[in-house]
Tab-separated table of C-alpha atoms and ligand atoms in Angstrom:
chain	number	residue	atom	x	y	z
A	586	MET	CA	3.899	-49.404	40.608
A	587	ARG	CA	1.154	-49.830	38.051
A	588	GLN	CA	2.175	-49.506	34.427
A	589	SER	CA	0.114	-46.365	33.906
A	590	VAL	CA	1.917	-44.742	36.831
A	591	ILE	CA	5.345	-45.564	35.408
A	592	SER	CA	4.433	-44.195	31.997
A	593	ASP	CA	2.807	-41.090	33.519
A	594	ASN	CA	5.942	-40.420	35.554
A	595	LEU	CA	8.182	-40.941	32.543
A	596	HIS	CA	6.113	-38.720	30.317
A	597	ARG	CA	6.082	-35.953	32.903
A	598	ILE	CA	9.876	-35.980	33.090
A	599	GLN	CA	10.306	-36.289	29.304
A	600	GLN	CA	7.984	-33.296	28.984
A	601	ARG	CA	10.254	-31.322	31.294
A	602	LEU	CA	13.237	-32.177	29.049
A	603	THR	CA	11.532	-31.073	25.846
A	604	GLY	CA	13.406	-28.161	24.352
A	605	THR	CA	16.531	-28.853	26.415
A	606	ALA	CA	19.584	-30.842	25.308
A	607	ALA	CA	19.311	-33.038	28.388
A	608	ARG	CA	18.356	-36.706	28.336
A	609	LEU	CA	16.892	-39.041	30.904
A	610	VAL	CA	18.666	-42.070	32.333
A	611	ALA	CA	15.943	-44.229	33.872
A	612	VAL	CA	17.571	-45.770	36.944
A	613	THR	CA	16.198	-49.299	37.145
A	614	LYS	CA	18.318	-50.855	39.914
A	615	THR	CA	16.428	-53.325	42.135
A	616	HIS	CA	13.384	-53.287	39.831
A	617	PRO	CA	12.329	-56.443	37.994
A	618	VAL	CA	12.589	-56.781	34.213
A	619	GLU	CA	8.828	-56.307	33.763
A	620	ARG	CA	9.116	-52.756	35.099
A	621	LEU	CA	11.971	-52.100	32.669
A	622	ARG	CA	9.810	-53.367	29.806
A	623	GLU	CA	7.023	-51.042	30.883
A	624	ALA	CA	9.425	-48.122	30.898
A	625	TYR	CA	10.713	-49.171	27.473
A	626	GLU	CA	7.155	-49.321	26.118
A	627	ALA	CA	6.612	-45.821	27.487
A	628	GLY	CA	9.657	-44.558	25.563
A	629	ALA	CA	12.660	-44.930	27.879
A	630	ARG	CA	15.811	-45.942	25.984
A	631	ILE	CA	18.635	-45.227	28.454
A	632	PHE	CA	18.730	-47.442	31.532
A	633	GLY	CA	21.051	-46.991	34.500
A	634	GLU	CA	22.086	-49.811	36.823
A	635	ASN	CA	24.589	-49.662	39.649
A	636	ARG	CA	25.562	-53.334	39.898
A	637	VAL	CA	27.335	-55.377	37.240
A	638	GLN	CA	25.582	-58.688	37.890
A	639	GLU	CA	22.139	-57.127	37.869
A	640	MET	CA	22.788	-55.256	34.642
A	641	ALA	CA	24.250	-58.322	32.922
A	642	ALA	CA	21.202	-60.380	33.933
A	643	LYS	CA	18.688	-57.828	32.682
A	644	GLN	CA	20.367	-56.833	29.425
A	645	PRO	CA	19.411	-59.943	27.380
A	646	GLU	CA	15.766	-59.483	28.423
A	647	LEU	CA	15.399	-56.047	26.825
A	648	PRO	CA	15.487	-54.894	23.189
A	649	THR	CA	18.926	-54.256	21.729
A	650	ASP	CA	18.419	-50.524	21.215
A	651	VAL	CA	18.606	-49.870	24.959
A	652	GLU	CA	21.651	-47.818	26.030
A	653	TRP	CA	22.970	-49.373	29.240
A	654	HIS	CA	24.757	-46.999	31.595
A	655	LEU	CA	26.654	-48.276	34.606
A	656	ILE	CA	26.288	-45.696	37.385
A	657	GLY	CA	27.795	-47.534	40.372
A	658	HIS	CA	31.363	-48.249	41.427
A	659	LEU	CA	33.035	-50.702	39.048
A	660	GLN	CA	35.785	-53.106	40.102
A	661	THR	CA	38.308	-53.851	37.370
A	662	ASN	CA	37.753	-57.608	37.629
A	663	LYS	CA	34.077	-57.150	36.693
A	664	VAL	CA	34.492	-55.076	33.547
A	665	LYS	CA	34.506	-58.231	31.428
A	666	TYR	CA	30.885	-59.046	32.292
A	667	ILE	CA	29.503	-55.853	30.787
A	668	ALA	CA	32.087	-55.118	28.067
A	669	PRO	CA	30.064	-56.881	25.326
A	670	PHE	CA	27.128	-54.483	25.621
A	671	VAL	CA	27.559	-51.534	28.018
A	672	HIS	CA	27.177	-48.161	26.299
A	673	THR	CA	28.563	-45.814	28.960
A	674	ILE	CA	30.388	-46.351	32.242
A	675	GLN	CA	29.530	-43.240	34.250
A	676	SER	CA	31.724	-44.217	37.191
A	677	ILE	CA	35.283	-44.008	35.849
A	678	ASP	CA	37.422	-43.232	38.890
A	679	SER	CA	40.944	-44.428	38.039
A	680	LEU	CA	43.431	-44.899	35.223
A	681	LYS	CA	43.587	-48.574	36.141
A	682	LEU	CA	39.874	-48.899	35.426
A	683	LEU	CA	40.200	-47.053	32.102
A	684	LEU	CA	42.988	-49.408	31.035
A	685	GLU	CA	40.885	-52.464	31.842
A	686	VAL	CA	37.888	-51.042	29.969
A	687	GLU	CA	40.242	-50.490	27.020
A	688	ARG	CA	41.429	-54.104	27.189
A	689	GLN	CA	37.955	-55.616	27.421
A	690	ALA	CA	36.351	-53.334	24.844
A	691	ALA	CA	39.164	-54.172	22.387
A	692	LYS	CA	38.364	-57.879	22.753
A	693	HIS	CA	34.852	-57.160	21.520
A	694	ASN	CA	35.956	-54.657	18.927
A	695	ARG	CA	33.871	-51.967	20.584
A	696	VAL	CA	34.260	-48.422	21.822
A	697	ILE	CA	32.791	-47.874	25.301
A	698	LYS	CA	32.050	-44.389	26.539
A	699	GLY	CA	33.145	-43.285	29.977
A	700	LEU	CA	32.367	-40.379	32.275
A	701	LEU	CA	34.861	-39.251	34.908
A	702	GLN	CA	33.133	-39.465	38.273
A	703	PHE	CA	33.948	-36.565	40.580
A	704	HIS	CA	33.619	-36.252	44.303
A	705	ILE	CA	31.304	-33.283	44.859
A	706	ALA	CA	29.302	-34.248	47.947
A	707	ASP	CA	30.423	-33.372	51.450
A	708	GLU	CA	29.913	-37.000	52.450
A	709	GLU	CA	32.901	-39.312	52.828
A	710	THR	CA	30.955	-42.252	51.442
A	711	LYS	CA	30.409	-40.778	48.004
A	712	THR	CA	33.414	-41.688	45.946
A	713	GLY	CA	34.946	-39.992	42.967
A	714	LEU	CA	37.984	-38.146	41.684
A	715	THR	CA	39.367	-34.764	42.626
A	716	LEU	CA	40.217	-32.375	39.802
A	717	ALA	CA	43.942	-33.002	40.379
A	718	GLU	CA	43.483	-36.768	40.118
A	719	ALA	CA	41.500	-36.398	36.899
A	720	GLU	CA	44.175	-34.186	35.379
A	721	GLU	CA	46.849	-36.681	36.313
A	722	ILE	CA	44.932	-39.317	34.336
A	723	LEU	CA	44.365	-37.047	31.355
A	724	GLN	CA	48.031	-36.052	31.205
A	725	SER	CA	49.333	-39.616	31.258
A	726	ALA	CA	50.807	-41.255	28.179
A	727	GLU	CA	48.647	-44.334	28.829
A	728	PHE	CA	45.469	-42.296	28.614
A	729	ARG	CA	46.471	-40.886	25.249
A	730	SER	CA	46.974	-44.370	23.853
A	731	LEU	CA	43.398	-45.517	24.525
A	732	GLN	CA	41.390	-46.460	21.441
A	733	HIS	CA	38.428	-48.463	22.724
A	734	VAL	CA	37.248	-46.195	25.495
A	735	ARG	CA	36.220	-42.609	24.867
A	736	LEU	CA	35.671	-40.094	27.633
A	737	ALA	CA	32.374	-38.322	27.038
A	738	GLY	CA	32.161	-36.053	30.073
A	739	VAL	CA	31.747	-35.972	33.830
A	740	MET	CA	29.408	-37.360	36.479
A	741	GLY	CA	28.732	-36.472	40.089
A	742	ILE	CA	26.450	-37.400	42.966
A	743	ALA	CA	25.424	-34.452	45.108
A	744	THR	CA	24.941	-34.555	48.852
A	745	ASN	CA	21.672	-36.046	50.008
A	746	THR	CA	20.253	-32.811	51.413
A	747	PRO	CA	17.215	-30.579	50.911
A	748	ASN	CA	19.543	-27.539	51.134
A	749	GLU	CA	19.201	-25.976	47.682
A	750	ASP	CA	22.125	-23.604	48.127
A	751	GLN	CA	24.425	-26.495	48.856
A	752	LEU	CA	23.086	-28.548	45.933
A	753	ARG	CA	23.522	-25.595	43.601
A	754	ARG	CA	27.086	-25.142	44.821
A	755	GLU	CA	27.905	-28.800	44.190
A	756	PHE	CA	26.331	-28.832	40.719
A	757	ARG	CA	28.233	-25.640	39.850
A	758	GLN	CA	31.431	-27.243	41.019
A	759	LEU	CA	30.892	-30.204	38.685
A	760	ARG	CA	29.992	-27.872	35.839
A	761	GLY	CA	33.206	-25.964	36.553
A	762	TYR	CA	35.260	-29.172	36.370
A	763	PHE	CA	33.613	-30.000	33.047
A	764	ASP	CA	34.308	-26.548	31.606
A	765	LYS	CA	37.922	-26.656	32.713
A	766	LEU	CA	38.619	-30.148	31.345
A	767	LYS	CA	36.786	-29.339	28.138
A	768	ALA	CA	38.928	-26.252	27.561
A	769	LEU	CA	42.233	-27.880	28.498
A	770	TYR	CA	41.936	-31.406	27.111
A	771	PHE	CA	38.866	-31.800	24.890
A	772	ALA	CA	38.403	-28.505	23.072
A	773	GLU	CA	38.519	-30.283	19.698
A	774	ASP	CA	36.574	-33.328	20.822
A	775	GLU	CA	32.837	-33.025	20.243
A	776	SER	CA	32.075	-36.250	22.037
A	777	PHE	CA	33.213	-34.781	25.381
A	778	ARG	CA	29.941	-33.044	26.226
A	779	GLU	CA	28.044	-34.774	29.038
A	780	ILE	CA	27.441	-33.492	32.556
A	781	SER	CA	25.598	-36.253	34.400
A	782	MET	CA	23.994	-34.763	37.497
A	783	GLY	CA	20.599	-34.687	39.170
A	784	MET	CA	18.463	-37.460	40.661
A	785	SER	CA	14.777	-37.760	41.652
A	786	SER	CA	14.942	-35.141	44.384
A	787	ASP	CA	17.195	-32.588	42.683
A	788	TYR	CA	17.022	-32.934	38.895
A	789	GLU	CA	15.174	-29.626	38.445
A	790	LEU	CA	18.035	-27.816	40.107
A	791	ALA	CA	20.615	-29.848	38.167
A	792	LEU	CA	18.962	-28.977	34.853
A	793	ARG	CA	19.134	-25.296	35.692
A	794	GLU	CA	22.872	-25.725	36.365
A	795	GLY	CA	23.516	-27.350	32.996
A	796	SER	CA	22.955	-31.080	33.426
A	797	THR	CA	22.829	-33.061	30.165
A	798	LEU	CA	21.981	-36.430	31.738
A	799	ILE	CA	19.635	-36.744	34.690
A	800	ARG	CA	19.588	-40.089	36.506
A	801	VAL	CA	16.115	-40.682	37.872
A	802	GLY	CA	14.888	-43.796	39.676
A	803	SER	CA	12.319	-43.432	42.437
A	804	ALA	CA	10.435	-40.560	40.771
A	805	ILE	CA	9.627	-43.027	37.960
A	806	PHE	CA	9.426	-46.448	39.595
A	807	GLY	CA	8.558	-45.595	43.201
A	808	SER	CA	10.674	-46.229	46.268
A	809	ARG	CA	13.092	-49.148	46.353
B	458	PLP	C1	20.194	-44.855	42.594
B	458	PLP	C2	20.952	-43.819	41.878
B	458	PLP	C3	20.288	-42.758	41.229
B	458	PLP	C4	18.785	-42.572	41.239
B	458	PLP	O1	18.334	-42.223	42.505
B	458	PLP	P1	16.795	-41.777	42.752
B	458	PLP	O2	16.870	-40.954	43.973
B	458	PLP	O3	16.026	-43.038	42.931
B	458	PLP	O4	16.357	-41.016	41.568
B	458	PLP	C5	21.059	-41.836	40.531
B	458	PLP	N1	22.409	-41.935	40.481
B	458	PLP	C6	23.083	-42.930	41.103
B	458	PLP	C7	24.570	-42.978	40.994
B	458	PLP	C8	22.376	-43.898	41.816
B	458	PLP	O5	23.052	-44.888	42.436
């Protein structure tokens, strides 16, 4: 897409977020570094990538005030490649992964934020935790010992459907998980506050259901 189109798209979405507490994650996967620079010039500061190698290759090419969010499944053996710079891992789906993030972040003397990814879609392929699995993690002694990874909220990917009732139901479910975990485990913890939900086709709906982080790719950069 032409630069003016990218900045127009970004500004339209930023405009929509004015007056809300929500922020935009510009999802840049598959797009070349020049497009990321254009988005940066137009004001984007949070970039989302779903693959470790791609994110690690792009990161040195962008200014250091970019917040890099990993939004795709993360294998424990790949945490080390992003630990020096990643701001938030939105796809935390096991205690094992949390423990490895702790280990790698400690090596770099950093604190990495994490979001618990929940399964909310009615599609088998979309991964994520159940509420029971998340609570098992949060109740474990190992979780309480973590010092270099801080849970900052929840993330979910809704079903790929135009059915607004279903989308609303799934977003409400994620919001319900957030509220429950907040009350039970993070009532005193101000940094647990993010609900990452909503993509190009459904971010309006997600915002109305309380999203604090929308993850938007194709509505900014065009189709992949
Ligand atoms: C690709 C991706 C997005 C963005 O999708 P668009 O439909 O292009 O906005 C959001 N979240 C996740 C987890 C993704 O993988």
